[in-house]
Coordinates of C-alpha atoms in Angstrom, one line a residue:
M1 CA -30.4 28.0 12.0
R2 CA -27.5 29.4 13.8
E3 CA -29.2 31.5 15.9
K4 CA -31.1 28.4 17.4
Q5 CA -27.9 26.5 17.1
R6 CA -26.6 28.8 19.5
L7 CA -29.3 28.8 21.9
A8 CA -29.1 24.9 22.2
D9 CA -25.4 24.9 22.5
R10 CA -25.7 27.2 25.4
A11 CA -28.7 24.9 27.3
R12 CA -26.4 22.0 26.2
R13 CA -23.7 23.4 29.0
E14 CA -25.2 22.1 32.0
L15 CA -24.9 18.9 30.8
P16 CA -22.2 16.1 31.1
R17 CA -19.4 16.7 28.5
Q18 CA -20.5 13.9 26.4
H19 CA -23.1 15.4 25.6
R20 CA -22.9 19.1 25.2
V21 CA -21.6 18.0 21.6
S22 CA -24.3 18.6 18.3
L23 CA -25.6 15.3 17.4
I24 CA -27.8 16.4 14.8
E25 CA -26.3 16.3 10.5
E26 CA -27.8 18.6 8.5
T27 CA -27.6 16.5 5.5
S28 CA -29.5 13.7 5.0
V29 CA -27.9 10.3 3.4
S30 CA -28.5 9.4 -1.0
T31 CA -30.3 6.1 -1.3
A32 CA -27.4 5.2 -3.7
L33 CA -24.6 6.3 -0.7
F34 CA -26.8 3.8 1.2
D35 CA -27.5 1.3 -0.1
S36 CA -24.0 1.1 -1.8
A37 CA -22.7 1.0 2.4
L38 CA -25.7 -1.7 3.1
A39 CA -24.3 -3.7 0.3
D40 CA -19.7 -3.6 1.8
A41 CA -22.4 -3.8 5.7
R42 CA -24.1 -7.0 4.2
G43 CA -21.4 -8.1 1.9
T44 CA -18.7 -8.7 4.7
R45 CA -18.6 -11.9 6.4
A46 CA -17.2 -9.8 9.4
T47 CA -20.8 -8.5 10.5
R48 CA -22.4 -11.7 10.1
I49 CA -19.4 -13.4 13.0
I50 CA -19.0 -10.4 15.2
D51 CA -23.6 -10.2 15.1
D52 CA -23.9 -14.5 16.1
K53 CA -20.4 -13.9 19.0
L54 CA -21.9 -10.9 20.9
G55 CA -25.6 -12.4 21.2
R56 CA -27.4 -9.7 22.0
R57 CA -30.8 -8.8 22.9
R58 CA -34.1 -8.2 20.0
D59 CA -34.9 -5.2 21.7
A60 CA -31.0 -4.2 22.1
T61 CA -30.5 -5.0 18.4
A62 CA -33.5 -2.6 17.6
R63 CA -32.6 0.3 19.0
L64 CA -28.5 -0.7 17.2
S65 CA -27.9 -3.2 15.0
V66 CA -23.9 -4.2 14.4
L67 CA -24.6 -4.0 10.8
G68 CA -26.4 -0.7 11.6
L69 CA -22.7 0.9 13.2
F70 CA -21.3 -1.2 10.6
V71 CA -23.4 1.1 8.2
A72 CA -22.7 4.8 9.6
M73 CA -18.6 4.1 9.6
S74 CA -18.7 2.5 6.0
L75 CA -21.3 6.3 5.5
H76 CA -18.3 8.5 7.3
G77 CA -15.2 6.8 6.0
R78 CA -16.2 8.3 2.2
E79 CA -16.5 11.8 3.2
R80 CA -13.6 13.7 2.4
H81 CA -11.2 15.4 5.2
H82 CA -13.2 13.2 8.4
R83 CA -12.1 12.3 11.0
M84 CA -12.7 9.4 12.5
H85 CA -15.0 9.5 16.2
A86 CA -17.3 8.3 17.8
V87 CA -19.9 11.5 17.9
E88 CA -19.9 11.4 14.0
W89 CA -20.6 8.0 13.5
V90 CA -24.3 9.2 15.7
R91 CA -24.7 11.5 13.1
K92 CA -24.6 9.8 10.7
L93 CA -27.5 7.5 12.7
N94 CA -29.4 10.3 13.2
S95 CA -29.9 11.2 9.2
L96 CA -30.7 8.8 8.2
N97 CA -34.6 8.3 7.2
N98 CA -37.1 5.7 9.3
H99 CA -37.2 3.7 5.9
Q100 CA -33.6 3.6 6.2
L101 CA -33.3 2.5 9.7
R102 CA -35.4 -0.1 9.2
Q103 CA -33.0 -2.3 6.7
L104 CA -30.6 -1.7 9.4
G105 CA -32.6 -3.4 11.3
M106 CA -33.4 -0.8 14.3
P107 CA -36.9 1.3 14.2
Q108 CA -36.3 2.1 17.4
W109 CA -33.7 4.3 16.8
K110 CA -34.0 7.3 18.7
R111 CA -32.3 10.3 17.4
D112 CA -31.6 11.2 21.8
S113 CA -28.2 12.5 23.5
G114 CA -28.1 8.7 23.7
G115 CA -27.4 7.2 20.9
Y116 CA -23.9 8.6 21.5
D117 CA -23.7 6.3 24.6
R118 CA -25.1 3.4 22.2
V119 CA -22.5 3.3 19.8
W120 CA -19.9 4.0 22.5
R121 CA -20.6 0.7 24.4
L122 CA -21.4 -1.4 21.4
H123 CA -18.5 0.2 20.0
D124 CA -15.9 -1.0 22.4
R125 CA -17.3 -4.1 23.4
I126 CA -16.5 -5.8 19.4
C127 CA -13.3 -4.1 19.6
K128 CA -12.7 -6.5 22.8
L129 CA -13.8 -9.3 21.3
L130 CA -11.3 -8.7 18.4
A131 CA -8.5 -7.4 21.0
T132 CA -8.8 -10.5 22.5
G133 CA -9.7 -12.6 19.3
W134 CA -11.7 -16.3 19.5
D135 CA -11.7 -19.3 16.2
H136 CA -14.6 -19.4 13.8
V137 CA -15.8 -22.7 12.4
D138 CA -17.6 -21.4 9.2
A139 CA -20.5 -24.1 9.2
G140 CA -21.2 -23.9 5.0
T141 CA -17.6 -25.1 4.3
G142 CA -15.8 -25.8 7.1
E143 CA -13.3 -23.8 7.0
I144 CA -11.6 -22.1 10.7
L145 CA -11.0 -18.7 10.5
E146 CA -8.5 -16.6 13.0
I147 CA -11.7 -13.5 14.6
N148 CA -9.0 -10.4 15.6
S149 CA -8.3 -7.2 14.9
D150 CA -6.3 -8.0 11.6
W151 CA -9.1 -10.2 10.1
F152 CA -11.3 -7.7 10.8
M153 CA -9.4 -5.0 8.9
S154 CA -8.7 -7.0 6.1
E155 CA -12.0 -8.3 5.5
T156 CA -13.8 -4.6 5.7
I157 CA -10.7 -3.2 3.4
L158 CA -11.7 -6.3 0.1
S159 CA -15.8 -5.9 1.2
S160 CA -14.2 -2.8 -1.1
V161 CA -12.4 -4.1 -4.0
P162 CA -14.1 -5.7 -7.0
L163 CA -11.6 -8.3 -6.3
D164 CA -12.2 -9.8 -10.6
L165 CA -10.1 -6.4 -11.2
I166 CA -7.0 -7.1 -9.4
Q167 CA -6.9 -10.4 -10.4
G168 CA -2.8 -11.1 -11.6
A169 CA -2.0 -8.0 -10.7
A170 CA 1.4 -6.9 -8.0
I171 CA 1.3 -5.3 -5.1
A172 CA 3.0 -1.5 -3.9
I173 CA 4.0 -1.9 0.0
D174 CA 5.0 1.5 1.7
G175 CA 4.7 2.4 5.9
T176 CA 3.4 6.4 6.5
D177 CA 3.8 7.5 10.3
L178 CA 0.7 7.5 12.8
P179 CA 1.3 9.7 15.3
T180 CA -0.5 9.5 18.7
H181 CA -2.7 11.6 19.8
A182 CA -1.9 11.5 23.6
V183 CA 1.1 14.1 25.1
V184 CA 4.7 13.7 24.7
A185 CA 6.6 15.3 27.8
F186 CA 9.9 16.0 26.8
D187 CA 10.9 15.6 22.9
V188 CA 12.3 11.4 21.4
K189 CA 16.1 10.9 20.7
D190 CA 17.4 9.3 17.7
E191 CA 18.5 6.8 20.0
H192 CA 15.3 5.7 21.1
V193 CA 14.3 4.9 18.6
D194 CA 13.9 0.6 17.1
R195 CA 14.9 0.4 13.8
G196 CA 14.6 -3.7 14.0
G197 CA 16.9 -4.5 15.9
T198 CA 17.3 -7.5 18.7
P199 CA 14.5 -6.4 22.7
G200 CA 16.5 -3.8 24.3
E201 CA 18.7 -2.4 21.7
S202 CA 18.9 0.6 19.5
N203 CA 21.4 1.2 17.4
G204 CA 23.5 -0.5 18.8
K205 CA 22.5 1.5 22.1
S206 CA 20.5 1.0 25.7
I207 CA 16.6 2.2 25.4
E208 CA 17.7 4.0 28.4
S209 CA 20.6 5.0 28.2
G210 CA 20.1 9.3 27.7
A211 CA 16.3 9.6 28.0
K212 CA 15.6 13.2 27.3
A213 CA 11.4 11.8 27.8
K214 CA 9.6 11.0 30.6
V215 CA 9.4 7.0 30.3
Y216 CA 6.2 5.0 31.6
G217 CA 7.6 1.6 31.6
V218 CA 8.4 -0.7 29.0
G219 CA 6.3 -2.8 27.5
P220 CA 6.1 -7.0 26.2
D221 CA 8.3 -6.0 23.7
G222 CA 11.6 -4.5 25.9
R223 CA 10.6 -1.4 24.1
P224 CA 10.4 2.2 26.4
I225 CA 6.6 4.4 26.6
F226 CA 6.8 7.8 26.2
T227 CA 3.0 7.6 26.4
K228 CA 0.2 7.3 28.3
D229 CA -0.5 5.5 24.7
F230 CA 0.7 2.3 26.2
D231 CA 0.7 1.3 22.6
A232 CA 2.2 3.2 21.4
R233 CA 6.1 3.8 20.6
A234 CA 9.0 5.4 18.9
G235 CA 9.5 5.2 15.5
H236 CA 11.7 7.2 12.9
R237 CA 9.6 8.9 10.5
S238 CA 10.6 10.2 6.5
A239 CA 10.9 14.1 5.5
V240 CA 8.3 16.3 4.2
N241 CA 7.4 19.3 2.4
S242 CA 5.9 20.6 5.8
R243 CA 8.0 19.0 8.3
R244 CA 12.3 17.6 8.3
A245 CA 12.6 14.1 8.9
G246 CA 12.9 12.8 12.6
P247 CA 11.7 10.3 15.8
Y248 CA 7.5 10.6 16.3
I249 CA 6.1 8.2 18.6
G250 CA 2.6 6.6 17.6
R251 CA 2.1 3.9 15.1
E252 CA 3.0 2.6 11.5
L253 CA 0.4 2.4 9.1
H254 CA 1.7 -0.1 6.6
I255 CA -0.7 -0.4 3.1
G256 CA -0.3 -1.9 -0.4
A257 CA -2.1 -1.1 -3.0
T258 CA -2.2 -2.6 -6.6
V259 CA -0.2 -1.4 -9.9
P260 CA 0.1 -3.9 -12.5
A261 CA 2.6 -7.1 -13.2
L262 CA 5.3 -8.2 -15.1
T263 CA 3.9 -9.1 -17.5
S264 CA 7.5 -10.2 -19.5
T265 CA 10.9 -9.3 -20.0
D266 CA 14.2 -9.3 -21.0
G267 CA 15.8 -8.2 -18.1
V268 CA 17.5 -5.3 -19.8
T269 CA 15.6 -3.7 -22.6
Y270 CA 12.5 -3.8 -22.0
A271 CA 9.9 -4.6 -20.2
N272 CA 6.0 -5.1 -20.5
F273 CA 2.9 -5.1 -17.4
G274 CA -0.5 -6.6 -17.7
P275 CA -3.2 -4.7 -17.8
A276 CA -4.4 -1.7 -15.7
V277 CA -6.2 -1.6 -12.4
P278 CA -7.6 0.9 -9.7
S279 CA -4.7 1.7 -7.3
F280 CA -7.2 -0.4 -4.5
V281 CA -5.1 -0.8 -0.7
V282 CA -5.3 -4.2 -0.2
V283 CA -3.3 -4.8 2.7
A284 CA -2.7 -2.6 5.5
R285 CA -2.2 -3.4 9.1
A286 CA -1.5 -0.7 11.7
T287 CA 1.6 -2.1 14.0
P288 CA 3.6 0.3 16.7
A289 CA 6.7 2.5 15.3
G290 CA 9.5 0.9 15.0
T291 CA 8.5 -2.5 14.6
H292 CA 10.0 -4.7 12.5
R293 CA 8.8 -4.0 9.2
G294 CA 9.4 -7.6 7.0
N295 CA 7.3 -8.7 10.9
A296 CA 4.8 -6.5 9.8
V297 CA 3.5 -7.8 6.1
T298 CA 4.9 -10.9 4.6
D299 CA 2.4 -12.7 5.9
L300 CA -0.1 -10.4 4.5
L301 CA 1.9 -10.7 0.8
L302 CA 1.4 -14.3 1.6
G303 CA -2.2 -13.7 1.7
A304 CA -3.3 -11.9 -1.2
S305 CA -0.1 -14.1 -3.3
E306 CA -2.9 -17.1 -2.3
A307 CA -6.1 -15.2 -3.1
G308 CA -4.5 -14.0 -6.7
Y309 CA -2.9 -10.7 -7.1
C310 CA -0.4 -10.5 -5.5
A311 CA 2.7 -11.9 -8.1
E312 CA 4.7 -9.7 -7.3
V313 CA 5.6 -7.1 -4.6
L314 CA 7.5 -3.6 -5.1
A315 CA 8.8 -2.7 -1.9
D316 CA 11.7 0.3 -0.4
G317 CA 14.7 0.1 1.8
G318 CA 12.6 0.8 4.7
Y319 CA 11.2 -3.4 4.1
T320 CA 14.2 -4.6 1.6
L321 CA 16.2 -4.4 4.4
M322 CA 15.8 -6.3 6.3
R323 CA 16.9 -10.6 7.0
A324 CA 16.5 -12.5 3.9
E325 CA 14.7 -14.8 6.3
T326 CA 11.8 -12.2 7.5
F327 CA 11.2 -10.8 3.8
H328 CA 12.9 -12.4 0.9
F329 CA 12.6 -15.9 1.1
P330 CA 9.8 -16.4 2.4
L331 CA 8.0 -14.6 -1.3
Q332 CA 10.7 -16.4 -3.4
A333 CA 9.5 -20.0 -1.3
A334 CA 6.1 -18.9 -2.5
G335 CA 7.3 -17.3 -6.2
V336 CA 6.0 -13.8 -5.8
G337 CA 7.9 -11.7 -7.5
L338 CA 10.9 -9.0 -5.8
T339 CA 11.6 -5.2 -7.0
M340 CA 13.6 -3.3 -5.3
R341 CA 16.0 -0.5 -5.1
P342 CA 19.5 -1.6 -2.7
A343 CA 21.1 0.4 -0.7
S344 CA 23.9 1.5 -1.4
H345 CA 26.1 -1.7 1.6
Q346 CA 23.9 -4.2 -1.1
V347 CA 25.1 -3.3 -3.9
G348 CA 29.1 -4.1 -5.6
E349 CA 30.2 -7.4 -5.9
K350 CA 30.0 -10.3 -3.5
A351 CA 31.3 -13.8 -2.8
G352 CA 31.0 -15.8 -5.1
L353 CA 29.9 -19.0 -6.1
G354 CA 33.0 -21.1 -8.4
R355 CA 34.0 -18.2 -10.8
A356 CA 31.0 -17.2 -10.6
I357 CA 30.9 -13.8 -8.9
V358 CA 27.2 -12.0 -7.7
V359 CA 26.5 -8.1 -8.7
D360 CA 24.2 -5.9 -7.1
G361 CA 22.0 -9.7 -6.0
Q362 CA 22.8 -11.4 -9.7
I363 CA 25.2 -13.4 -10.8
F364 CA 27.5 -12.6 -14.3
S365 CA 30.3 -14.2 -15.1
D366 CA 33.8 -13.2 -13.9
L367 CA 34.7 -12.4 -17.6
L368 CA 33.3 -8.7 -16.9
P369 CA 35.1 -6.2 -16.8
Q370 CA 36.7 -4.4 -14.2
E371 CA 34.7 -0.9 -15.0
L372 CA 31.7 -2.0 -15.1
R373 CA 32.0 -4.1 -11.4
D374 CA 31.0 -1.1 -9.4
L375 CA 28.7 0.4 -10.2
R376 CA 26.0 3.0 -9.1
L377 CA 22.2 4.4 -9.6
P378 CA 22.0 8.0 -10.6
D379 CA 20.3 9.5 -7.9
R380 CA 17.3 12.6 -7.8
S381 CA 19.3 15.3 -8.2
S382 CA 20.6 13.4 -11.6
T383 CA 20.0 15.6 -15.2
Q384 CA 18.0 13.0 -18.1
L385 CA 21.3 13.1 -20.5
Q386 CA 22.8 11.7 -16.9
I387 CA 20.3 8.8 -16.7
A388 CA 20.9 8.0 -19.4
E389 CA 25.0 7.4 -19.8
V390 CA 24.2 5.6 -16.5
T391 CA 21.6 3.3 -18.0
A392 CA 23.7 2.6 -20.0
K393 CA 26.3 1.2 -18.1
Y394 CA 24.0 -1.0 -16.8
N395 CA 22.5 -2.6 -20.0
R396 CA 26.7 -2.8 -20.9
R397 CA 26.9 -5.1 -17.7
A398 CA 23.6 -7.2 -17.6
A399 CA 25.3 -9.0 -21.0
F400 CA 28.0 -10.5 -18.8
R401 CA 24.8 -12.0 -16.0
Y402 CA 24.3 -15.8 -16.7
G403 CA 20.9 -16.5 -18.1
H404 CA 18.7 -18.6 -15.8
H405 CA 18.1 -22.0 -16.8
Q406 CA 16.0 -24.5 -14.7
T407 CA 14.1 -24.3 -11.3
S408 CA 13.3 -27.2 -8.9
V409 CA 10.2 -27.0 -8.0
E410 CA 10.4 -29.3 -4.7
T411 CA 14.0 -28.1 -3.0
G412 CA 13.5 -24.2 -4.9
V413 CA 17.4 -24.9 -6.4
T414 CA 17.9 -22.8 -9.8
R415 CA 20.0 -24.4 -12.3
W416 CA 22.4 -20.7 -14.5
M417 CA 24.1 -20.6 -17.5
C418 CA 26.9 -18.5 -18.6
P419 CA 26.8 -15.8 -20.5
V420 CA 28.7 -17.9 -23.5
H421 CA 27.8 -20.8 -23.6
R422 CA 23.6 -18.7 -24.0
G423 CA 25.0 -16.3 -27.3
T424 CA 25.1 -13.1 -25.2
V425 CA 29.0 -12.6 -25.2
R426 CA 31.3 -13.3 -27.2
C427 CA 34.8 -15.6 -26.1
R428 CA 37.3 -18.1 -29.9
A429 CA 37.6 -20.2 -27.0
N430 CA 33.9 -21.0 -27.7
A431 CA 33.7 -20.9 -31.6
R432 CA 29.6 -21.7 -31.2
S433 CA 29.9 -18.1 -29.5
M434 CA 31.7 -16.7 -32.3
R435 CA 28.5 -17.3 -34.7
N436 CA 26.0 -14.7 -32.4
S437 CA 25.4 -11.6 -33.5
K438 CA 28.7 -9.4 -33.7
S439 CA 26.8 -6.8 -31.3
A440 CA 27.6 -9.0 -28.7
P441 CA 30.7 -8.2 -26.4
L442 CA 33.9 -9.8 -27.4
V443 CA 36.1 -10.7 -24.1
A444 CA 39.4 -13.1 -24.0
L445 CA 39.8 -15.9 -21.6
A446 CA 42.7 -15.1 -19.0
E447 CA 45.4 -16.3 -18.8
G448 CA 45.8 -20.4 -18.2
V449 CA 42.6 -20.8 -18.7
S450 CA 40.6 -22.7 -21.0
T451 CA 37.3 -22.4 -20.2
C452 CA 35.1 -19.4 -19.6
C453 CA 32.9 -21.5 -16.7
D454 CA 32.8 -24.7 -14.3
G455 CA 29.5 -25.6 -16.7
V456 CA 25.9 -24.6 -15.1
V457 CA 25.7 -23.4 -12.0
S458 CA 23.0 -25.0 -9.1
V459 CA 21.7 -22.0 -5.9
G460 CA 20.3 -23.2 -3.5
A461 CA 16.8 -20.5 -2.9
D462 CA 18.9 -18.8 0.3
Q463 CA 21.7 -17.8 -2.0
L464 CA 20.7 -14.9 -4.3
P465 CA 17.9 -13.0 -1.4
L466 CA 18.4 -10.3 -3.6
R467 CA 17.4 -11.6 -7.2
Q468 CA 15.1 -9.4 -9.5
R469 CA 13.6 -10.5 -13.2
T470 CA 15.1 -7.3 -14.3
I471 CA 18.7 -6.0 -14.2
V472 CA 19.2 -3.4 -11.2
G473 CA 19.8 -0.2 -13.0
T474 CA 18.2 -1.3 -16.5
T475 CA 15.3 -0.4 -18.6
A476 CA 13.8 -3.4 -18.5
W477 CA 14.0 -2.2 -14.5
H478 CA 13.8 1.3 -14.7
A479 CA 10.2 0.6 -16.0
A480 CA 9.4 -2.0 -13.5
F481 CA 10.4 0.2 -10.6
A482 CA 8.6 3.3 -11.6
R483 CA 5.5 1.6 -10.9
R484 CA 6.1 2.1 -7.4
N485 CA 5.4 6.4 -7.7
L486 CA 1.6 4.8 -7.3
I487 CA 1.6 4.0 -4.0
E488 CA 3.0 7.5 -3.4
T489 CA 0.3 8.9 -4.6
V490 CA -1.6 6.9 -2.3
N491 CA 0.1 7.3 0.5
S492 CA 0.1 11.1 -0.3
E493 CA -4.1 11.3 -0.6
L494 CA -4.6 9.6 3.2
K495 CA -1.9 12.2 4.1
D496 CA -3.5 15.4 2.5
T497 CA -6.1 15.2 -0.1
F498 CA -8.5 11.8 1.1
V499 CA -7.8 11.8 5.0
R500 CA -5.5 13.7 7.4
L501 CA -3.4 10.7 9.2
D502 CA -2.5 13.1 12.2
A503 CA -2.4 13.3 15.8
G504 CA -5.7 14.4 15.6
F505 CA -7.9 11.2 12.7
V506 CA -8.7 9.3 16.5
R507 CA -9.4 10.1 19.8
T508 CA -8.5 6.9 21.4
F509 CA -5.3 5.6 23.0
N510 CA -7.2 1.9 22.0
S511 CA -5.1 0.3 19.0
T512 CA -8.1 -2.0 18.2
K513 CA -10.0 0.8 17.8
I514 CA -6.8 2.7 15.8
S515 CA -7.1 -0.2 13.3
M516 CA -11.2 -0.8 12.9
A517 CA -10.8 3.4 12.1
L518 CA -8.6 2.5 10.3
A519 CA -9.8 0.1 7.9
F520 CA -12.8 1.8 7.6
T521 CA -11.2 5.0 6.1
L522 CA -9.1 2.7 3.6
A523 CA -12.5 1.3 2.8
G524 CA -13.8 4.8 1.9
Y525 CA -10.6 5.1 0.1
N526 CA -11.0 2.3 -1.7
H527 CA -14.5 3.6 -3.2
R528 CA -13.7 6.5 -4.3
A529 CA -10.3 5.0 -6.9
L530 CA -13.0 2.7 -8.2
S531 CA -15.2 5.9 -8.3
R532 CA -11.9 7.8 -11.0
W533 CA -11.4 4.4 -12.0
N534 CA -15.1 3.9 -13.6
K535 CA -15.0 7.7 -15.0
D536 CA -11.6 6.7 -16.3
Q537 CA -12.8 3.7 -18.8
E538 CA -16.0 5.8 -19.4
L539 CA -14.2 8.4 -21.1
R540 CA -11.7 6.2 -22.5
A541 CA -15.0 4.5 -23.8
L542 CA -15.9 7.4 -26.0
D543 CA -12.9 7.8 -27.2
V544 CA -12.1 5.2 -29.0
G545 CA -12.9 4.7 -32.6
Q546 CA -15.1 7.9 -32.6
P547 CA -13.6 10.5 -35.9
K548 CA -13.4 13.8 -35.0
K549 CA -16.1 16.5 -36.0
R550 CA -15.3 19.4 -36.4
K551 CA -17.5 22.7 -38.4
P552 CA -16.7 22.9 -42.3
R553 CA -14.6 26.0 -42.7
T554 CA -15.0 28.6 -44.2
G555 CA -13.4 32.7 -45.4
R556 CA -10.0 30.0 -46.1
L557 CA -9.0 26.9 -48.1
A558 CA -11.3 23.6 -47.2
R559 CA -9.4 20.7 -45.8
W560 CA -6.8 18.8 -47.7
E561 CA -9.6 16.6 -48.9
D562 CA -11.4 19.2 -50.0
I563 CA -9.2 21.2 -52.5
G564 CA -8.8 20.4 -56.0
Q565 CA -6.3 18.3 -57.5
P566 CA -3.4 19.8 -59.8
G567 CA -5.1 20.8 -63.3
T568 CA -8.7 21.8 -61.3
S569 CA -9.5 24.6 -60.5
R570 CA -8.7 25.6 -55.9
R571 CA -12.0 26.4 -54.7
R572 CA -13.3 28.1 -51.1
T573 CA -15.9 27.3 -48.6
G574 CA -18.5 28.9 -47.1

């Protein structure tokens, strides 16, 4: 077999470059796998809408249909360590039998070198349509859909997700680097990285100052172009085991994975979560590196909230450092909770609301002791004992917080009650508070002050952008924020275990083609996550209510229930 392949490769040297690659797939596609990919392609609206928009002739569809192309990309996207190259899709089509080809509506598909050209042309036409975009009116519902590459990615990803499993779930959002396949002439310095500032500026410096890389021009966004991939930009990526932190050229893939939602909490000591859910990727978008992260994902999260599977968002500092107008406020207005770890400049005492003060995004009473006002979260190098000591201080501080009293649905204004009137703090100036538990802290008013507060405080929706359901640093907050580790697991699979999102994952400079390839890869990851979930559920079902069965013990005393009671003879088995 290898000798025949070697002779065939030698004979193809006279052919054009795109025809030299072997298009033969040695393994066939199982019926179950094919039926699953076919169900995904038929279940999404993208297949029908794009097919209608293209308006291809019947003989062209018989040679290669839109359904067939999507099924081939879906089959390839489920393989481990795959690369999204067009030749791999052709090999998948060549591996299908005649019955499977007829199901795809392409009985005239020919397993020859011309298959690559047909796949490339159809894929290119679809990407050009998605790049331009158009408005589609659903004939049945009258709904107007804005068709573009983002819509296609969302439809393709969700086609692989059983939505009933994730209703009411939360979303953990994170970004990962996707380097470009283009060659960079020189090293790119950090001063060229746009961290979400105004166009034309980055870190307070001009993008043209001190440029070390060859600049091909300035893009529509006012940022320099360093490669022949004109949509790629310079960005900064964090360190991992295989490389250091630093700048790179390419795109950033923003992904949101489902995690259990926070159902109930007192904000301090406990946090209860909803049922466990598979870690599906439900929102995703590839943007030029260095693009404002808030603008990249906010509309995706709001759309997921309307669909019912984004009751809460867990985000890292890359998103929560942005201006509140672009990330925090839209989520608050939609009723989506936010769990985050505040950055160093976001913690500490801030401007208050009358006598009340704001600490770490939460309203506290001015009775809060000075030693509890400036606390710092433990870092990664802290021991469990150190974490417990710091958490205890945060729990003590939480007793002095204002409690949520009322919310105006029309205006979004919230009303807050001081801790003395709520009963979490005792004060002799308020006789009723002394009836509360003796475990509540006892405080004294300052000289010349006769009351503990100015009454119920009304706060506008824009005055507490960093507010969370759990108080930062407390036991409940640590439990709530720990769910974000699940998105790191998803990132790890997309960077190493399942696929490798590096410079060779795609070999195109077209952003729409890259997004289309990523859509089928993420859908393949969702199928992998669903398969693991189903296996875990089966194993758990077997363990529940099943007594442990052991063989009779021989040569020693029997089990406790078989041993004779006092006053009777002890017996042995075996």
